[in-house]
Coordinates of C-alpha atoms and ligand atoms in Angstrom, one line a residue:
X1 CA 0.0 0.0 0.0
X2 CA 0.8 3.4 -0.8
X3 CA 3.0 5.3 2.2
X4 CA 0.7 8.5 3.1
X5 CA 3.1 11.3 3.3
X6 CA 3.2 14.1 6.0
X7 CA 4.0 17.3 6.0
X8 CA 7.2 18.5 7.6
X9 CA 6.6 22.4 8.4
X10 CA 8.7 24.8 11.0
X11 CA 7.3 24.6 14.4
X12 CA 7.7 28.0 14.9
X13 CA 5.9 29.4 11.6
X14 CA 2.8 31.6 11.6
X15 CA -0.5 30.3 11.1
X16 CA -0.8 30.0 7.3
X17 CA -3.4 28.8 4.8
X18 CA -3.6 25.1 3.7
X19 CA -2.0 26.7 0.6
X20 CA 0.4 28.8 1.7
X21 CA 1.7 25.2 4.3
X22 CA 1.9 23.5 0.7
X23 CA 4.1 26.0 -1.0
X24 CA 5.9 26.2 2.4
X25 CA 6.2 23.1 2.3
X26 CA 7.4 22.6 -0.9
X27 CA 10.0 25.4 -0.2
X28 CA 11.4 23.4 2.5
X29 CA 11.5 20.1 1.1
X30 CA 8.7 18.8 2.9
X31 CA 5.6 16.8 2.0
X32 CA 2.3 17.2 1.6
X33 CA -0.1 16.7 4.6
X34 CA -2.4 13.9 5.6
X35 CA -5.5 14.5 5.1
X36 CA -7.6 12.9 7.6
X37 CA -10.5 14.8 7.9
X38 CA -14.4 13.0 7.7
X39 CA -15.8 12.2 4.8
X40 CA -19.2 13.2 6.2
X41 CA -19.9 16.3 8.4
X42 CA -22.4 17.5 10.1
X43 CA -24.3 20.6 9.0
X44 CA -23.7 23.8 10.4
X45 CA -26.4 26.4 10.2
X46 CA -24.5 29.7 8.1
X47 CA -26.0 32.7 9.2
X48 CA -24.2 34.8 6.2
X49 CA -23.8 38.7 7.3
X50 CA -24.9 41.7 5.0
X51 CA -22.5 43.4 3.5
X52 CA -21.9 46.2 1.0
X53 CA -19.1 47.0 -2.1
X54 CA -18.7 46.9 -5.4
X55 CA -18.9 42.8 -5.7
X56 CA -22.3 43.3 -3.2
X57 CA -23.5 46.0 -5.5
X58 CA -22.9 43.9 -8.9
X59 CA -24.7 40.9 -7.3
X60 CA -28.0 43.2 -6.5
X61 CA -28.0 44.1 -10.0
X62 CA -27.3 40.1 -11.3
X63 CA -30.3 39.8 -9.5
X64 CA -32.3 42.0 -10.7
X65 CA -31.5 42.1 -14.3
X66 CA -31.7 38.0 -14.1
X67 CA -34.8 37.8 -11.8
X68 CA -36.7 40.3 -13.8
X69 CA -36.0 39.0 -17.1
X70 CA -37.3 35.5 -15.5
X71 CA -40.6 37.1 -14.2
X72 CA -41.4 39.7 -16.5
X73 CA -40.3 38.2 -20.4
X74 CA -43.3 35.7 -20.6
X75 CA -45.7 39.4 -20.6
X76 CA -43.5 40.6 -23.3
X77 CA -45.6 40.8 -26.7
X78 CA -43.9 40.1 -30.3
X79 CA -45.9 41.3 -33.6
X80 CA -45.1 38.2 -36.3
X81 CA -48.0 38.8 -38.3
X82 CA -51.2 37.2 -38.6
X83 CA -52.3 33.3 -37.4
X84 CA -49.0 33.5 -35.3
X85 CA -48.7 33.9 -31.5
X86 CA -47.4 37.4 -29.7
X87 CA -45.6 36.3 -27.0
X88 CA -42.2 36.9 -27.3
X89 CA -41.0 33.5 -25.9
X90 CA -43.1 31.0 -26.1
X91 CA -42.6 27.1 -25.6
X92 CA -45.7 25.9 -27.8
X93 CA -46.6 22.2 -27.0
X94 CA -49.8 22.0 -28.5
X95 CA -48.6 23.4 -31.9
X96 CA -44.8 21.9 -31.4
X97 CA -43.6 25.1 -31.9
X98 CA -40.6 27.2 -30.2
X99 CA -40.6 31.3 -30.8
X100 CA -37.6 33.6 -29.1
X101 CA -38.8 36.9 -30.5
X102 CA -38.1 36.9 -34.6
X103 CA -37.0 33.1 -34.3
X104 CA -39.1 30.5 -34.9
X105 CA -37.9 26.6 -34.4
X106 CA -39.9 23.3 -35.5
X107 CA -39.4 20.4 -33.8
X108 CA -37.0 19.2 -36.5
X109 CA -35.2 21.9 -36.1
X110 CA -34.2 20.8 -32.1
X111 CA -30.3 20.9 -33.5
X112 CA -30.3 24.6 -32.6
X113 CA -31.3 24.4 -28.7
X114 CA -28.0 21.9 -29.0
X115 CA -26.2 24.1 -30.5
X116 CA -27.5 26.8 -28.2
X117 CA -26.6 24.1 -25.3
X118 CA -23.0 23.5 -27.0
X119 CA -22.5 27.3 -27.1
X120 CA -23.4 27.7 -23.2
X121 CA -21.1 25.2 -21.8
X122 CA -18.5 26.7 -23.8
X123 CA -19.1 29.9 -22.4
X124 CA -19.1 29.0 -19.0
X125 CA -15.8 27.2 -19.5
X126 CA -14.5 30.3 -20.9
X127 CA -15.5 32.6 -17.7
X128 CA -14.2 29.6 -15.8
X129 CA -10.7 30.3 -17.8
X130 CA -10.8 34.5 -16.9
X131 CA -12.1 34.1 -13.7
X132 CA -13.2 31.3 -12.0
X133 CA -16.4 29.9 -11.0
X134 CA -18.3 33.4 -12.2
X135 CA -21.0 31.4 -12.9
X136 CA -21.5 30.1 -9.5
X137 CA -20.6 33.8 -7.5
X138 CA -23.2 35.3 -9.7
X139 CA -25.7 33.8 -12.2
X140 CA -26.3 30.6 -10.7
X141 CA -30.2 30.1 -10.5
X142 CA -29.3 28.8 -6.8
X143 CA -26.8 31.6 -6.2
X144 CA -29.8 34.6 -7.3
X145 CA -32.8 32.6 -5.2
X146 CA -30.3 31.6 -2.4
X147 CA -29.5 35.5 -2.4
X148 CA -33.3 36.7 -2.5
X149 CA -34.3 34.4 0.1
X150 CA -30.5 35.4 2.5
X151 CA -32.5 39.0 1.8
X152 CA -35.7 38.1 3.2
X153 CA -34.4 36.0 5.9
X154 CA -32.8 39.6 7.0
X155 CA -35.6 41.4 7.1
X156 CA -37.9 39.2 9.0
X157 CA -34.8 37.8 11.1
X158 CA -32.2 40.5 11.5
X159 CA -28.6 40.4 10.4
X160 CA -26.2 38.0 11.1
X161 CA -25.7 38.6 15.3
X162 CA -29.2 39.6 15.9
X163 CA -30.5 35.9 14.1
X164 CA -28.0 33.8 15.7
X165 CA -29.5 35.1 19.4
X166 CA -32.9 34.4 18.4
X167 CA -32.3 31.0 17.4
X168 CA -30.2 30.8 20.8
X169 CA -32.8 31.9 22.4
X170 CA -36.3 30.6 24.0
X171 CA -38.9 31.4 21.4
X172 CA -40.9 34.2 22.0
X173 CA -44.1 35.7 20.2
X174 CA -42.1 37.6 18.1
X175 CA -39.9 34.7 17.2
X176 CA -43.0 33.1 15.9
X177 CA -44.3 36.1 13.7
X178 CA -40.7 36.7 12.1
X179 CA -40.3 33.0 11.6
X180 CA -43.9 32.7 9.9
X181 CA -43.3 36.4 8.0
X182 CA -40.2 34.8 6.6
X183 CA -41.7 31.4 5.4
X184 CA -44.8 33.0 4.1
X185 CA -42.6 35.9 2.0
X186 CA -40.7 32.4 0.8
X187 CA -43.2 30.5 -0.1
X188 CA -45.0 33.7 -2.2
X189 CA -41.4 34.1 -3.7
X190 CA -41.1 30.4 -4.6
X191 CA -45.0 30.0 -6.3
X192 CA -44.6 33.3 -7.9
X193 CA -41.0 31.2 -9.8
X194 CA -43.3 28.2 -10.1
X195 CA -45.9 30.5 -11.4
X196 CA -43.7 32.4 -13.9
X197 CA -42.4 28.8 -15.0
X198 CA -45.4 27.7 -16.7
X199 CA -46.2 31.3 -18.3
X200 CA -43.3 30.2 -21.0
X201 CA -46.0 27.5 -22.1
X202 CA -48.7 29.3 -23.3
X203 CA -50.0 32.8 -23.8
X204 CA -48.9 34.3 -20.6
X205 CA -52.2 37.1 -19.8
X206 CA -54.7 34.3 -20.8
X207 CA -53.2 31.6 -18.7
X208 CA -53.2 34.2 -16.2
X209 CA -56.7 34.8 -16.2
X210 CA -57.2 31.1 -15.9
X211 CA -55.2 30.3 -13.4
X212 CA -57.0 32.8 -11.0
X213 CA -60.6 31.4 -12.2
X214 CA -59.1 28.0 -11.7
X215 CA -59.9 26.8 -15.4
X216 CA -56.2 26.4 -16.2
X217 CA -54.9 22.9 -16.6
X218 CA -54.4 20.3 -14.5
X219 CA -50.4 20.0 -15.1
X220 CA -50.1 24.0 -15.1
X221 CA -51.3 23.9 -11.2
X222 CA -49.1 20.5 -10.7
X223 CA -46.0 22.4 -12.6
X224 CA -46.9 25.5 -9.9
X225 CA -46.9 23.1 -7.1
X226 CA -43.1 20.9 -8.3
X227 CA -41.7 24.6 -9.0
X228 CA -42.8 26.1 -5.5
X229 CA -41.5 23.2 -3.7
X230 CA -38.3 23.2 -5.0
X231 CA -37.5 26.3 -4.9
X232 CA -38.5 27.1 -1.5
X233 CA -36.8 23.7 -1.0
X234 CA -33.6 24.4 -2.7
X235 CA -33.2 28.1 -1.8
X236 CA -34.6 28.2 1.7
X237 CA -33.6 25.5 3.0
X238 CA -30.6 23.5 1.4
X239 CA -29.2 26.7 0.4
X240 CA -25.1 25.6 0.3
X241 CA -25.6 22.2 0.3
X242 CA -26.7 22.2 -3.2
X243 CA -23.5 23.8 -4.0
X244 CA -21.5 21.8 -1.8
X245 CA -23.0 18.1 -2.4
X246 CA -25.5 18.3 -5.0
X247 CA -24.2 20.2 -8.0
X248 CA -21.5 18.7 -10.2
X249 CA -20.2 22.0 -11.6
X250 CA -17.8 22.8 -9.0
X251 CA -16.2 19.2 -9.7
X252 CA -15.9 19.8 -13.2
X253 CA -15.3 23.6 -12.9
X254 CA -11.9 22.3 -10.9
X255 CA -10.6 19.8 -13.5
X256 CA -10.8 22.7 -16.1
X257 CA -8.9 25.5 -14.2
X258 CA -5.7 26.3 -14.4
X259 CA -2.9 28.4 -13.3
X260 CA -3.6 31.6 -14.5
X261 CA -7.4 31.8 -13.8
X262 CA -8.2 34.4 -11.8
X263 CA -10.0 33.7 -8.2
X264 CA -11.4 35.1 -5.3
X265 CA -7.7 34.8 -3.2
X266 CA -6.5 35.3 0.4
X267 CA -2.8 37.3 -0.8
X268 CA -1.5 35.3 2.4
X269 CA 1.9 36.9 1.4
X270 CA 0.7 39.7 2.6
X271 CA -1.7 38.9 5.3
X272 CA 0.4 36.7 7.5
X273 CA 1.5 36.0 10.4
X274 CA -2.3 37.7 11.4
X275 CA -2.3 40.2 14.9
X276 CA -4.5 42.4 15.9
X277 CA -3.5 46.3 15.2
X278 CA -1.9 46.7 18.4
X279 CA 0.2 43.6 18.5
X280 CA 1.1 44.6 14.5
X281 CA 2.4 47.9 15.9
X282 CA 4.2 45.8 18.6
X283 CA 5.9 43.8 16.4
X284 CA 7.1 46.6 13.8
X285 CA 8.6 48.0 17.0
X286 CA 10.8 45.1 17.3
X287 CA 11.3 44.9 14.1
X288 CA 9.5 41.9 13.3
X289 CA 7.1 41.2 10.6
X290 CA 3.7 41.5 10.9
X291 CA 0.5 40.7 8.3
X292 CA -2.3 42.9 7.7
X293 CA -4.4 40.2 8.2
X294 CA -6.4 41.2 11.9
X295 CA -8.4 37.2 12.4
X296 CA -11.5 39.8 12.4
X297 CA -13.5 37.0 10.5
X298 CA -15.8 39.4 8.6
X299 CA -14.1 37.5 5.0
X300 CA -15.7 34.4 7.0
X301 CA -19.1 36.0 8.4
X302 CA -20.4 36.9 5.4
X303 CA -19.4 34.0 2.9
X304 CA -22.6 31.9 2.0
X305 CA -21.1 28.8 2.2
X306 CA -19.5 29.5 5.6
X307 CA -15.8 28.8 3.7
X308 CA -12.9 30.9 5.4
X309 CA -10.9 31.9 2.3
X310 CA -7.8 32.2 4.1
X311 CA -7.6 28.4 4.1
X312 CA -7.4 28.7 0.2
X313 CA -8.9 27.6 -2.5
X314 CA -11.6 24.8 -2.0
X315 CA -15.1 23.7 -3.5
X316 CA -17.1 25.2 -1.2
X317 CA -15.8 29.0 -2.5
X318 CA -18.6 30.1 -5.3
X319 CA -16.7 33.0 -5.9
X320 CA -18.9 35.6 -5.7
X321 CA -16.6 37.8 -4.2
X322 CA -18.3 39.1 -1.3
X323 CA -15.5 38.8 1.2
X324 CA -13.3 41.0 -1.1
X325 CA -16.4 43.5 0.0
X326 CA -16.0 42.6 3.6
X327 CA -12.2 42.7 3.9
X328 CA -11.7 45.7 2.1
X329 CA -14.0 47.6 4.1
X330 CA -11.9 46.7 7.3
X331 CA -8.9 47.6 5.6
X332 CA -11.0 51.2 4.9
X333 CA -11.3 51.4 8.3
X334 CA -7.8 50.7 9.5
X335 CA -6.5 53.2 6.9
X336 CA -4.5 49.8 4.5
X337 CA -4.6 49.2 1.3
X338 CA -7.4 47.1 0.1
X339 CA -7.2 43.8 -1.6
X340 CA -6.3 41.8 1.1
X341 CA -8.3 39.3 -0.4
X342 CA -8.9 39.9 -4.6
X343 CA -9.5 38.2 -7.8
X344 CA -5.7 36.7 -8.0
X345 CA -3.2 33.9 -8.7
X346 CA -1.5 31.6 -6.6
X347 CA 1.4 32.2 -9.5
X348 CA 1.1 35.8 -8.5
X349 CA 1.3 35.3 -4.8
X350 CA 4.4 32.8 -5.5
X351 CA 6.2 35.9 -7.5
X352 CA 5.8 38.5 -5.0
X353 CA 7.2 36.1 -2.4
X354 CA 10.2 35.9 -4.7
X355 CA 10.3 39.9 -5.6
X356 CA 9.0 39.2 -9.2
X357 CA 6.2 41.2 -10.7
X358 CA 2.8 39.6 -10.5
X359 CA 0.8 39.8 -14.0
X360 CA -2.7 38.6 -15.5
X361 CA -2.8 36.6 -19.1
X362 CA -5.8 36.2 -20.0
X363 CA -5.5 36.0 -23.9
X364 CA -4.0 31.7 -23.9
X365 CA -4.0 29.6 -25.7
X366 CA -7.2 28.2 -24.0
X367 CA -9.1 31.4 -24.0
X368 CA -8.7 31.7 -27.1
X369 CA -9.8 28.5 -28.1
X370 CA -12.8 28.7 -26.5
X371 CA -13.6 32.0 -28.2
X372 CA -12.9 31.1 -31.6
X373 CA -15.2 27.8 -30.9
X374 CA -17.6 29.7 -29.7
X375 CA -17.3 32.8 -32.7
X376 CA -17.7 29.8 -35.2
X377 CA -20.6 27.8 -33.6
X378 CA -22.1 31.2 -33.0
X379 CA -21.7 32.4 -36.7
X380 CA -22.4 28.7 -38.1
X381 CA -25.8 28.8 -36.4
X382 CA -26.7 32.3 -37.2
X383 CA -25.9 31.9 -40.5
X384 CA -28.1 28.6 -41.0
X385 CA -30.6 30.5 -39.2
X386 CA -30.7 33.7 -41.1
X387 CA -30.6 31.5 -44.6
X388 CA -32.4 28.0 -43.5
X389 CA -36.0 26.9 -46.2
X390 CA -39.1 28.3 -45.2
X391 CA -40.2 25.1 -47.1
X392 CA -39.5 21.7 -46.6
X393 CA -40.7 18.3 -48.2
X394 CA -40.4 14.7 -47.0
X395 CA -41.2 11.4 -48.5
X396 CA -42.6 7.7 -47.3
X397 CA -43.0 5.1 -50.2
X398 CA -45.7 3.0 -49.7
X399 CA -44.2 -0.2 -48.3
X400 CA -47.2 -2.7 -49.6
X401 CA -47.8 -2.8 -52.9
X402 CA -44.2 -1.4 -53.5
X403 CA -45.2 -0.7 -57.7
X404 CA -48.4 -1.7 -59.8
X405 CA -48.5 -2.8 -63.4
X406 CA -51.3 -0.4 -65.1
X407 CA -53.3 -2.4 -68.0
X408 CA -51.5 -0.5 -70.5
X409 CA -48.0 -1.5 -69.2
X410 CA -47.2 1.5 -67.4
X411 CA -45.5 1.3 -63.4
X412 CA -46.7 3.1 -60.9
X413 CA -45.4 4.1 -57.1
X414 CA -47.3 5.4 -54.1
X415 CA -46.2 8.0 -51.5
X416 CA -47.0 9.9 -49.1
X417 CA -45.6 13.5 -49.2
X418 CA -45.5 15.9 -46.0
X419 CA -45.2 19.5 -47.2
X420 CA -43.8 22.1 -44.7
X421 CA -44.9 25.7 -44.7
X422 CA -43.0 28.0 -41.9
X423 CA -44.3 31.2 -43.8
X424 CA -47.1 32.8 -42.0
X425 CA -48.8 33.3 -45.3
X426 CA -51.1 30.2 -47.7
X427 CA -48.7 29.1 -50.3
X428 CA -49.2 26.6 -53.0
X429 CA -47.0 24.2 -54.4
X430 CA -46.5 21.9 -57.4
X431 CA -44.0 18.5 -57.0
X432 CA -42.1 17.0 -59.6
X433 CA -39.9 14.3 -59.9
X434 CA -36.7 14.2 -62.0
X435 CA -34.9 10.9 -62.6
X436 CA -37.3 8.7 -65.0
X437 CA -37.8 9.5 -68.8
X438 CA -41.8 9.6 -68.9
X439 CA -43.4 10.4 -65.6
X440 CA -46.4 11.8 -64.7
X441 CA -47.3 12.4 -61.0
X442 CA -51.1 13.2 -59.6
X443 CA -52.2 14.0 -55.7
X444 CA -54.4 11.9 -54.9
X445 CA -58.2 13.3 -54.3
X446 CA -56.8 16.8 -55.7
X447 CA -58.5 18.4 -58.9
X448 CA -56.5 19.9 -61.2
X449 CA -56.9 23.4 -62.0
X450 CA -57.6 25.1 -65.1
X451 CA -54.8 25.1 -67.0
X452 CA -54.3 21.5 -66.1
X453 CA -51.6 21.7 -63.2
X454 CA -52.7 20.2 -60.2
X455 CA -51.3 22.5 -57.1
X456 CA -51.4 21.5 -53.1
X457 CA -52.1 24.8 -51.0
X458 CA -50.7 24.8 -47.5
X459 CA -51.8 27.3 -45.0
X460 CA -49.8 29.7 -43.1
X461 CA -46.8 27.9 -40.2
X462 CA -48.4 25.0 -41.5
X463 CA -47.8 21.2 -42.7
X464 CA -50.0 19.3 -45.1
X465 CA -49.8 15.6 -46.2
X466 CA -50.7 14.4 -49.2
X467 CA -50.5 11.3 -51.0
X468 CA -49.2 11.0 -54.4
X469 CA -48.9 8.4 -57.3
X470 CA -46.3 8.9 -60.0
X471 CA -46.4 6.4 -62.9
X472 CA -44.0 5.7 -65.5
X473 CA -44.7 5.3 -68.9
X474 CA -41.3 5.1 -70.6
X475 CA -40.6 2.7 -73.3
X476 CA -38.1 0.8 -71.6
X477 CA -39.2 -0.7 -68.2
X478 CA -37.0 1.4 -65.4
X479 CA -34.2 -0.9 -63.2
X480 CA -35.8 -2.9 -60.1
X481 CA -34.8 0.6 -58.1
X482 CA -34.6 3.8 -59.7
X483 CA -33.5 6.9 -57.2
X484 CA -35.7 9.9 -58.0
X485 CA -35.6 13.6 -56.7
X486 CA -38.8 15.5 -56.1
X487 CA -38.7 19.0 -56.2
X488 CA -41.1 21.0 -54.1
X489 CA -41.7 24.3 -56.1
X490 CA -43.4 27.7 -54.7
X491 CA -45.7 28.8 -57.7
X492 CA -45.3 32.1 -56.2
X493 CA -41.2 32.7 -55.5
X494 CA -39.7 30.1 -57.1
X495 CA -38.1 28.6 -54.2
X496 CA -37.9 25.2 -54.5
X497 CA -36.7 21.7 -51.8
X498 CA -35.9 19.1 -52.9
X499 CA -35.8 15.2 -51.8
X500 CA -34.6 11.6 -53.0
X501 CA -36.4 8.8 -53.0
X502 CA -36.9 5.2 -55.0
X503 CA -38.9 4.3 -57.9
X504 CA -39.4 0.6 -57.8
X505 CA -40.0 -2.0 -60.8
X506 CA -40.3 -5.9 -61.2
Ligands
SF4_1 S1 -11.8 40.2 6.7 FE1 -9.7 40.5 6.1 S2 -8.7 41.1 8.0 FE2 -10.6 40.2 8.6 S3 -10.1 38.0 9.0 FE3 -10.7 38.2 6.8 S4 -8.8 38.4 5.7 FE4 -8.4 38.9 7.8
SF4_2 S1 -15.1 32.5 0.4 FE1 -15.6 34.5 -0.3 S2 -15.8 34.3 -2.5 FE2 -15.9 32.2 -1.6 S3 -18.1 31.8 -1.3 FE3 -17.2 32.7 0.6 S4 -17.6 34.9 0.4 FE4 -17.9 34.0 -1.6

């Protein structure tokens, strides 16, 4: 078996970050440490305290921006013309159809959402490779509920000191009315998500309207009742355990880092050995060093996750920056430089220990590969949007019988042909079939028109099927399997699709 090695540190060193013991470590020829801690702990309640900066104030408006967008875009109205929908986003079941404002997607058209889902992950490894796990610190559906509901806890409970004696203390009357205030105010927050959920699935004021007169359906109410369970499940009660245990991002998020990421950091080359002020001022005295680091704990107070930073990097960081916020403003007071703790490298802590000049590179090779993937799987789907058919034709031979022999010697083939209209205006079409000398080719049940051509009108965002015989009158009889193209032609524009199939003979 496998020695475990130990870590072989000076006695006498200050208390240092797990990170900062490893590099020591390393420094000194040493080993790295045992770790022997449980695989299982128990929870510890986090009561997070508020706090206020520039990483606070971009998370408010994250939240806002995100949370508005999620309850507001279902009322958003979008003109396409008549016999089409006006909701702006709209997941339409009934009709199998998907609109995001001008776009319009048909269910065989479900390669874009993968492309859409392609382009995503690539993005977020791309923020991962600037600067860490932004999309955990800040756009996180857990991270913006998880925040709301920290908000209301506040206001019904108090901040961080006052909640931690009420829940110390014997409940009183007024323990019960916060309490209930706060669950209620969840429970509105997490029916109004559930609510908002089902709003994407049909038109959002008539569903509305139904919804309060009860005559909405059956799986809108049960689609209320998952959403409002969850979230008040997820956000108001399992809050970082969903990040810690549940969620496999932060797993995956740590395979694809690397060196030159920047990350919420603890510059423990500059924080340690931790004092207070006074014993700092002591040491300078004597000449000794001292860290600007003052073990106040407000970095640890108000993490979400209850993670002290100083103890370096670790899953339980989502990065969202907020002890930055609280450090700096305790360096504000003490009259030091902020950025105790800051988006920064390990590689940069390493060089100013060695009196070299830190630096940021983001442009990589790996940043830029993500962009350019993502700049060509943007423009490859934009493009195929912008230009894709607004026609489209496909084909099913009959299987039984596969040809007929006419009395006057001529072949003939069944099919069934499904024409595709995603115009929002009727359109009529005439088929053809190239590939066989003598062909003539009739819809079945349709009458032809005055000048003899026999035309299939399909109706606006519509499909029509039709069935078809073509029959063969050629001289020579045709091979046992003849591949044929029809050609779907707009009477109108001109513009034509086109599909193979099979002409079959004995
Ligand atoms: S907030 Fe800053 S000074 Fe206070 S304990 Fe954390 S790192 Fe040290
Ligand atoms: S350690 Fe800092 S950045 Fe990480 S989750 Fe806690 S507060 Fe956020």
């Amino acid at each position: 078996m496998q020695a475990v090695r130990t870590i072989a540190l000076d006695p006498a060193a200050p208390p240092v970050s797990d990170l900062a013991r490893l590099v020591q470590a390393a420094e000194l020829g040493g080993e790295a440490p045992e770790d022997d801690s449980p695989l299982y702990a128990p929870r510890r309640k986090i009561y997070p305290q508020s706090t206020h900066g520039k990483f606070r104030r971009i998370k408010w408006a994250v939240l806002l921006v995100t949370l508005g967008i999620y309850y507001l875009l279902p009322f958003v109205r979008w003109d396409r013309g008549p016999n089409a929908p006006t909701q702006a986003v709209l997941i339409d079941f009934p009709a199998r159809r998907f609109y995001f404002f001008f776009i319009e997607l048909w269910p065989q058209e479900i390669y874009y959402l993968t492309g859409l889902l392609i382009l995503a992950s690539i993005a977020l490894f791309l923020m991962n490779a600037i600067a860490g796990r932004v999309w955990c610190g800040y756009l996180c559906p857990q991270t913006v509920w998880t925040d709301l509901f920290f908000t209301i806890e506040r206001f019904f409970e108090g901040d961080r000191r006052e909640h931690m004696r009420s829940d110390a203390q014997k409940w009183t009357a007024r323990t019960i009315i916060n309490k209930a205030g706060k669950h209620f105010t969840w429970l509105m927050v997490a029916w109004w998500t559930g609510g908002a959920w089902v709003l994407y699935f049909a038109d959002a004021p008539t569903l509305v309207k139904d919804l309060a007169t009860g005559q909405a359906p059956f799986m809108a109410y049960l689609w209320i009742g998952i959403l409002t369970f969850t979230t008040y499940t997820l956000a108001g009660h399992m809050r970082e355990q969903v990040c810690l245990y549940m969620c496999p991002w932060p797993r995956i998020q740590a395979a694809l880092t690397d060196e030159y990421a920047l990350n919420v950091t603890y510059r423990y080359d500059r924080g340690e050995p931790r004092c207070s002020v006074k014993k700092a001022e002591h040491l300078h005295a004597l000449g000794q060093p001292a860290g600007d680091c003052v073990e106040c704990l407000q970095c640890v107070h108000v993490c979400p996750t209850g993670v002290d930073i100083r103890d370096g990097s670790s899953l339980g960081c989502i990065q969202c920056g907020l002890c930055i916020d609280a450090c700096d403003n305790v360096m504000v007071k003490l009259g030091r430089a902020k950025g105790l703790i800051a988006y920064d490298t390990d590689l940069n802590i390493k060089a100013r220990l060695e009196g070299k000049q830190p630096f940021v590179k983001l442009v990589r090779m790996r940043t830029l590969l993500y962009a350019a993937v993502i700049a060509v799987a943007g423009g490859i789907m934009i493009f195929t949007l912008a230009t894709r058919d607004s026609e489209g034709i496909s084909i099913i031979h009959d299987r039984n019988p596969m040809y007929v022999r006419m009395t006057d010697g001529a072949l003939r083939n069944g099919y069934t042909i499904r024409i595709v209209n995603k115009q929002l205006k009727y359109r009529e079409f005439i088929v053809s079939v190239d590939g066989l000398p003598s062909t003539l080719i009739d819809f079945v049940g349709l009458p032809p028109r005055k000048d003899g051509r026999q035309l299939v009108s399909v109706g606006p965002d519509q499909t029509r099927e039709v069935r078809v015989v073509v029959t063969d009158y050629s001289a020579t009889p045709p091979a046992p399997s003849t591949s044929v193209l029809f050609k779907l032609i707009d009477i109108d524009s001109g513009q034509v699709a086109e599909m193979r199939d099979h002409f079959f003979g004995p």
